[in-house]
Coordinates of C-alpha atoms in Angstrom, one line a residue:
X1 CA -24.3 3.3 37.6
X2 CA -22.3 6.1 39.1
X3 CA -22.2 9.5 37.7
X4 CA -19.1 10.1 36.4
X5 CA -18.7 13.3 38.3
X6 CA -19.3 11.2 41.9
X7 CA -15.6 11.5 42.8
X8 CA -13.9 13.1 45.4
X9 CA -13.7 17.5 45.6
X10 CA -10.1 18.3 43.5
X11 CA -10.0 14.9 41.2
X12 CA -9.3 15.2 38.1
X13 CA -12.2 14.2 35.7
X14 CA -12.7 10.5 34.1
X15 CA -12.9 10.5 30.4
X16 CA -13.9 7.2 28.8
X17 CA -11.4 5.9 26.6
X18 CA -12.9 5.6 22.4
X19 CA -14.0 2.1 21.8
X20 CA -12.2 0.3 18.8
X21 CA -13.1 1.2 15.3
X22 CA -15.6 -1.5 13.5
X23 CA -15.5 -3.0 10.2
X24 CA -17.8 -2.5 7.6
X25 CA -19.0 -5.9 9.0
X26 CA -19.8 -4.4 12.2
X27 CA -16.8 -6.4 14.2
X28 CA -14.3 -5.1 15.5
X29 CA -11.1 -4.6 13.8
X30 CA -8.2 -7.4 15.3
X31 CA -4.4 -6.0 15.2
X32 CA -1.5 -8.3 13.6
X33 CA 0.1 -10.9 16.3
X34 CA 3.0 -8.9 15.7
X35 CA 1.6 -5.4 16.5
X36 CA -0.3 -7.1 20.0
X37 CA 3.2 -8.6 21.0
X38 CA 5.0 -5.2 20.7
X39 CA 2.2 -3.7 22.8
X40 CA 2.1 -6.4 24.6
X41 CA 6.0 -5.6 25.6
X42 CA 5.6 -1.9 26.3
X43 CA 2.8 -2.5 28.5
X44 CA 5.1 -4.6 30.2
X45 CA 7.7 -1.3 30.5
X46 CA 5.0 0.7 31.5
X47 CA 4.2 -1.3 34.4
X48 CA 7.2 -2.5 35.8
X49 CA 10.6 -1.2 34.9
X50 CA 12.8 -3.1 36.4
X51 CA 11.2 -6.3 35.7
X52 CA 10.5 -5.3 31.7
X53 CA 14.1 -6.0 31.4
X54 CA 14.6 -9.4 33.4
X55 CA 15.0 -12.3 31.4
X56 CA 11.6 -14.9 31.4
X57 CA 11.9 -18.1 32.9
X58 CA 9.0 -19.1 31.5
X59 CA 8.9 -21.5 28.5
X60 CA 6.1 -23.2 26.1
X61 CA 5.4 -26.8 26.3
X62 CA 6.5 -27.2 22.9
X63 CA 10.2 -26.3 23.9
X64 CA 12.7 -29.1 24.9
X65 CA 15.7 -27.3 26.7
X66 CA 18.8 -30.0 26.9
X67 CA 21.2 -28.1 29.9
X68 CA 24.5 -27.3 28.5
X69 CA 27.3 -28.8 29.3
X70 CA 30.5 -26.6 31.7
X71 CA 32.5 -24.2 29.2
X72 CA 36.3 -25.0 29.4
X73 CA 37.8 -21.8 31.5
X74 CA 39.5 -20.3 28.4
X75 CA 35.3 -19.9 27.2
X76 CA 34.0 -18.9 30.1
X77 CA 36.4 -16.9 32.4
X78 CA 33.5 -14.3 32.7
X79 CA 29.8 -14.4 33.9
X80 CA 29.4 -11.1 32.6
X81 CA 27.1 -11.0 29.7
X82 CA 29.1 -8.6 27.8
X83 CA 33.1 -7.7 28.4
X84 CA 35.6 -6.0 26.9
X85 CA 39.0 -7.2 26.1
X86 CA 42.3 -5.5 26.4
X87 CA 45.4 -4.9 24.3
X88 CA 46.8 -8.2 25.1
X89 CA 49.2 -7.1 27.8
X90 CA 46.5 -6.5 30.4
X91 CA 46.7 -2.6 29.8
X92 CA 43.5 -1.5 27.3
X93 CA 44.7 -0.7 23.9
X94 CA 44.4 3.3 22.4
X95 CA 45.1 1.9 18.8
X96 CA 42.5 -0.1 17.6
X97 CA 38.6 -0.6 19.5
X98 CA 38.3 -3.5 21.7
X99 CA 36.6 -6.3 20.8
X100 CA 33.3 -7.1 22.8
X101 CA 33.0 -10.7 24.1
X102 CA 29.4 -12.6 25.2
X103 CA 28.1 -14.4 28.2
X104 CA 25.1 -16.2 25.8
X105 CA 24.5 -16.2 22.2
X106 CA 22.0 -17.5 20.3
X107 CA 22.4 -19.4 17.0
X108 CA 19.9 -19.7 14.7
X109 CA 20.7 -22.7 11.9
X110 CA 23.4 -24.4 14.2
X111 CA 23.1 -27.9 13.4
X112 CA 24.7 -27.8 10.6
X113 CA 26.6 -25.6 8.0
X114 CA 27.9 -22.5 8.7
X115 CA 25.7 -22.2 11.6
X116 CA 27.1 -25.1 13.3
X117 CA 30.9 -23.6 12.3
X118 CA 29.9 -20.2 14.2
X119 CA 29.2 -22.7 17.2
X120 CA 32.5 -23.5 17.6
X121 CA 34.3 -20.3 17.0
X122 CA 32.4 -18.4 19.5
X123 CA 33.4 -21.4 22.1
X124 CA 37.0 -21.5 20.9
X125 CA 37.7 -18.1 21.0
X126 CA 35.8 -17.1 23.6
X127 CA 33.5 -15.0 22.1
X128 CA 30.6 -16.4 24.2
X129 CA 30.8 -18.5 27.5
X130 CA 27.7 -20.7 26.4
X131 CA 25.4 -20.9 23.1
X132 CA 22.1 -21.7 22.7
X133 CA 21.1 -23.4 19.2
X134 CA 17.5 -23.3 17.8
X135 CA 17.3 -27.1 16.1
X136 CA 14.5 -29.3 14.8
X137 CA 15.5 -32.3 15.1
X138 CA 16.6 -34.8 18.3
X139 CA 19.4 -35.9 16.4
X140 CA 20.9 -32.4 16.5
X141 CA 19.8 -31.5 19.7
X142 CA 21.5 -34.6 21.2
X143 CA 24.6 -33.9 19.0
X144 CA 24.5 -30.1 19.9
X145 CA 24.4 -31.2 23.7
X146 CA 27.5 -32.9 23.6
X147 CA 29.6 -29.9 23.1
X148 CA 30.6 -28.4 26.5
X149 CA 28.9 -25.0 26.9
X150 CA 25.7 -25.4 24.1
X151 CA 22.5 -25.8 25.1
X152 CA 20.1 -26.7 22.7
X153 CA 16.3 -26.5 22.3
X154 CA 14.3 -28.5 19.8
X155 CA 11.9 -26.1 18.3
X156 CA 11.1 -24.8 14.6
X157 CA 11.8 -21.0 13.5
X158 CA 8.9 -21.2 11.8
X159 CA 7.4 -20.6 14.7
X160 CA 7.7 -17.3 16.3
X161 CA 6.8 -18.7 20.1
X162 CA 9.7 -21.8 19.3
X163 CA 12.0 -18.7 18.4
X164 CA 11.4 -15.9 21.0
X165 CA 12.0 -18.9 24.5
X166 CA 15.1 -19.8 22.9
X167 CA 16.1 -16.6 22.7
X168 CA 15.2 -14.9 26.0
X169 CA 17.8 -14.2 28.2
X170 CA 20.5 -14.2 25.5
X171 CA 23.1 -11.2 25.2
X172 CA 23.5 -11.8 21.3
X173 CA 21.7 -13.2 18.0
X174 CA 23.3 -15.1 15.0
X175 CA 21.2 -16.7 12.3
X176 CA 22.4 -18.3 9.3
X177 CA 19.3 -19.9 8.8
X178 CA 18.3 -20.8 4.5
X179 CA 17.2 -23.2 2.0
X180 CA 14.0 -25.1 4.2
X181 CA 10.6 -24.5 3.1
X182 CA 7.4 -25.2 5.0
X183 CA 4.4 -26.8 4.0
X184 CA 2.9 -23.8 2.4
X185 CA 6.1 -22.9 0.7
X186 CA 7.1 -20.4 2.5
X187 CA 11.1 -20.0 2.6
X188 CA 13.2 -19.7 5.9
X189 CA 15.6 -17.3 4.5
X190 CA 12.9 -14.8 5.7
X191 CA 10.3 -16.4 7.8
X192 CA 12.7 -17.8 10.0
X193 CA 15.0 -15.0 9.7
X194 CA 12.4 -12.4 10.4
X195 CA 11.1 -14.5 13.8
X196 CA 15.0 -13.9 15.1
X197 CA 14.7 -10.7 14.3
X198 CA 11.1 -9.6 15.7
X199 CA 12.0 -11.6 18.6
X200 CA 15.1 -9.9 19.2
X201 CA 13.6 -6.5 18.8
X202 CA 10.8 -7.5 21.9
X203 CA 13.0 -9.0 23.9
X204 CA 15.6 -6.4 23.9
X205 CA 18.6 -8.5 22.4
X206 CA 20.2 -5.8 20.4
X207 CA 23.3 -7.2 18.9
X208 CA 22.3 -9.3 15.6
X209 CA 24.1 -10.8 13.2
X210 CA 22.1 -11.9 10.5
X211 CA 23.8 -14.2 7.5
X212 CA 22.3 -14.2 3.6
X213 CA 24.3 -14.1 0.2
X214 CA 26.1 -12.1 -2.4
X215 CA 22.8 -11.1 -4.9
X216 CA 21.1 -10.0 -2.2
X217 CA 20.4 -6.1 -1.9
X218 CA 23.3 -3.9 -3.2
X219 CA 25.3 -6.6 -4.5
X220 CA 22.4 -8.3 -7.2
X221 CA 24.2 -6.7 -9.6
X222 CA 27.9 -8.5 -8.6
X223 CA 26.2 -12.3 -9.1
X224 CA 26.6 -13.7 -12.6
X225 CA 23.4 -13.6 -14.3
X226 CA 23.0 -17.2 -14.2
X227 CA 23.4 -18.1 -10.5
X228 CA 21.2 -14.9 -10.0
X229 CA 18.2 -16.7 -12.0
X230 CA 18.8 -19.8 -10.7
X231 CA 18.5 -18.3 -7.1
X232 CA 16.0 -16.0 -6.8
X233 CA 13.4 -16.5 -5.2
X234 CA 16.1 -17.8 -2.1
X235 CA 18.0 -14.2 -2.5
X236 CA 14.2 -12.9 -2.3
X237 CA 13.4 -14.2 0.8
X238 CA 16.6 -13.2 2.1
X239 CA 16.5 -9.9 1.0
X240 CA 13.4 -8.9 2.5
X241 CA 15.0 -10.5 6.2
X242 CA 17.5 -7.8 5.3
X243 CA 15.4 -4.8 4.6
X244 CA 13.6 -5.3 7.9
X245 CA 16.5 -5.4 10.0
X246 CA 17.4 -2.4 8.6
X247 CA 14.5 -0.3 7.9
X248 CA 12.5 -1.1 10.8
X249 CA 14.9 -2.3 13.7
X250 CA 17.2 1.0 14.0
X251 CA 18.0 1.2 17.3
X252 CA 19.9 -2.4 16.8
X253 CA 22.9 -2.9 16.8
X254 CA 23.1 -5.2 13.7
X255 CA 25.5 -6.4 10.9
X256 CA 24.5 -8.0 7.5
X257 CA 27.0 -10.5 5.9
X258 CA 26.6 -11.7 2.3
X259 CA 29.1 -14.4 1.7
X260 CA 30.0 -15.6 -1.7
X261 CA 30.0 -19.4 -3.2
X262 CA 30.2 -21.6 -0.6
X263 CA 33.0 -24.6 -0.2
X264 CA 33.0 -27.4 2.3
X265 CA 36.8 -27.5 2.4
X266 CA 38.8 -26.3 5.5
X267 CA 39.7 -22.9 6.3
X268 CA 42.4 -20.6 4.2
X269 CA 42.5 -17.9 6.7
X270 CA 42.9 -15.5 3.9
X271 CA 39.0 -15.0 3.0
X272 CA 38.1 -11.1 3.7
X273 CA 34.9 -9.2 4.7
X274 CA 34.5 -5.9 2.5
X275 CA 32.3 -3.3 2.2
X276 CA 32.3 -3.3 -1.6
X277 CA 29.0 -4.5 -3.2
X278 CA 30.8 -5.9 -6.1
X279 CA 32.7 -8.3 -4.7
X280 CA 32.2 -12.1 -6.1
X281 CA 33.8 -15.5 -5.3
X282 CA 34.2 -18.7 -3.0
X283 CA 34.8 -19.0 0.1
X284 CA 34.9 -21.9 2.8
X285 CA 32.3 -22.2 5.1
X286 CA 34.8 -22.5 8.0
X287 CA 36.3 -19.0 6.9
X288 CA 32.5 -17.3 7.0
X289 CA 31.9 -18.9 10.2
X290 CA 35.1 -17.5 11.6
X291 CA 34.5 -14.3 9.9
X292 CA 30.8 -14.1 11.7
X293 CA 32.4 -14.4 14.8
X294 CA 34.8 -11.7 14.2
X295 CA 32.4 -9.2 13.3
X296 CA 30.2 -10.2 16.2
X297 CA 33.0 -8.8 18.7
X298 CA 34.2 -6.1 16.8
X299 CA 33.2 -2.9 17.3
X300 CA 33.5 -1.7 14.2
X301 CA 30.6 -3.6 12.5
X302 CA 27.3 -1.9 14.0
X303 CA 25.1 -1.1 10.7
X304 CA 27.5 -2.5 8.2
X305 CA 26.6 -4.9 5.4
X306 CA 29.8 -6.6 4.4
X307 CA 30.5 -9.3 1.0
X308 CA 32.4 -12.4 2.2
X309 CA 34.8 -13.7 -0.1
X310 CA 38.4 -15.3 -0.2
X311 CA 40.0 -13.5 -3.5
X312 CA 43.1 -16.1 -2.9
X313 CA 40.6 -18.5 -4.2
X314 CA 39.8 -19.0 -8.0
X315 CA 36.1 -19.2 -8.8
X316 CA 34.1 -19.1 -12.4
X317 CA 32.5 -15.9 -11.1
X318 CA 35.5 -14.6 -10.4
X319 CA 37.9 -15.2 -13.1
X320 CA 40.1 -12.1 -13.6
X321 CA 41.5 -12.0 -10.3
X322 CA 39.8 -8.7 -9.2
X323 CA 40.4 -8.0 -5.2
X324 CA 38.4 -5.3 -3.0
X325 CA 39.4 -3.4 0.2
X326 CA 39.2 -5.3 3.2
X327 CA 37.1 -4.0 5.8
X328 CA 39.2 -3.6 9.5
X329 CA 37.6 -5.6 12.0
X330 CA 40.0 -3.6 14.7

């Protein structure tokens, strides 16, 4: 073979990169999945920066994309992926931050719940000009693709791959994903939760919103002792979602929202978000899922972990009436 040194007068020298360290065994060590996809992604920056930031169009076979359905106007006025909105009188307001708006967001646990609530606040407010829902099932998918402006892709978020192609090429993440269990027991409160996040870290989707429950974190101690035990391992699971959103994804752009006991009844209008970790209580689903979107847009929200909680409604956990500081969206 060539001498190393058989290179044109004034080059600079070739130095042979160190092979991989070996096992005891005598193979060579393998990096996590996770580890050779973030690699993976900065030798894609390194390479080509203009196209390290372009969308893929690619997708798995395992995907099934159903197209969305034409926004009404009043939801999609923009193609702009991100805009911001005025005071209300076309002039832009000095008072309060404008609220950010979305050309597509991507919901995590939308077929039903909360998740599917979110769904329709982003569309009727405008928040977002289309959605794109993570479901499992055709039922939802074929449901989800009836509502002008979602599209919706059957895939599971247990799987990473199912998570990251729904994802690519949206502005904005929302997951309210809990409760299922895989085969092997392992919860989706994180695993799923913790795809949408390592997804959205690689593919650049900075704005996350990410949905767990009063006990989790900072707030353990503001759950009755007896829900607390009856829920643990679930506020686990989410927990640990939470403490890798914020330990290990900093330069996001994230927000954490714990809401209290859920109802299926219709919004109140007067359930709060609040920074204190001690607040308890109920609160519709309808109010959280407006109260996600809220947060979403404000500009006020970025590293924030907020309770949810209507004190207007009377819960066992809450029975003295205590109230806490609302938190200003604007």
């Amino acid at each position: 073979r060539p001498h190393l040194d058989a290179r044109p007068r004034g080059s600079a020298r070739t130095t042979p990169l160190p092979s991989p360290p070996l096992h005891p065994t005598g193979k060579k060590k393998e990096m996590a999945p996770s580890l050779l996809r973030l690699l993976a992604a900065s030798a894609a920056l390194l390479a080509s920066p203009a196209s390290a930031f372009a969308p893929s169009t690619a997708r798995s076979p395992p995907f099934v994309r159903t197209a969305a359905k034409k926004a009404p106007p009043s939801a999609a006025a923009s193609n702009a992926p991100l805009r911001m909105s005025d005071g209300g009188d076309g002039s832009s307001s000095s008072d309060a931050p404008a609220s950010k708006t979305y050309g597509k967001v991507f919901v995590a646990g939308g077929s039903k719940g909360v998740g599917r609530l979110v769904i329709d606040a982003l569309l009727s407010t405008g928040a977002a000009s289309e959605v794109v829902a993570l479901v499992r099932s055709d039922e939802a998918a074929a449901s989800l693709s009836a509502v002008n402006g979602v599209t919706a892709i059957k895939g599971d978020a247990f799987v990473y791959k199912d998570v990251e192609g729904a994802l690519d090429g949206c502005d904005a993440a929302v997951t309210t994903l809990g409760g299922a269990t895989d085969e092997g027991g392992q919860r989706v409160d994180y695993v799923g939760n913790n795809n949408v996040i390592e997804a959205a870290g690689i593919l650049g989707v900075t704005r996350v919103v990410l949905v767990t429950s009063v006990g989790c974190g900072t707030s353990k101690e503001a759950a009755p002792p007896s829900v607390f035990e009856a829920l643990k391992d679930t506020l686990a699971a989410k927990e640990k979602a939470e403490r890798v959103l914020q330990r290990y994804y900093t330069n996001s752009n994230w927000t954490i929202i714990r809401p209290g006991g859920l109802k299926s009844e219709k919004a109140t209008g007067t359930a709060i978000l609040t920074e204190d970790p001690m607040a308890i209580g109920s609160i519709h689903r309808e109010d959280v899922a407006n109260l996600v979107v809220k947060a979403l847009t404000s500009q006020n929200t970025e590293k924030k972990v907020l309770s949810a909680v209507d004190p207007e409604i009377t819960s066992a956990a809450n029975t003295e009436g205590a109230s806490w500081e609302a938190f200003a969206l604007a």
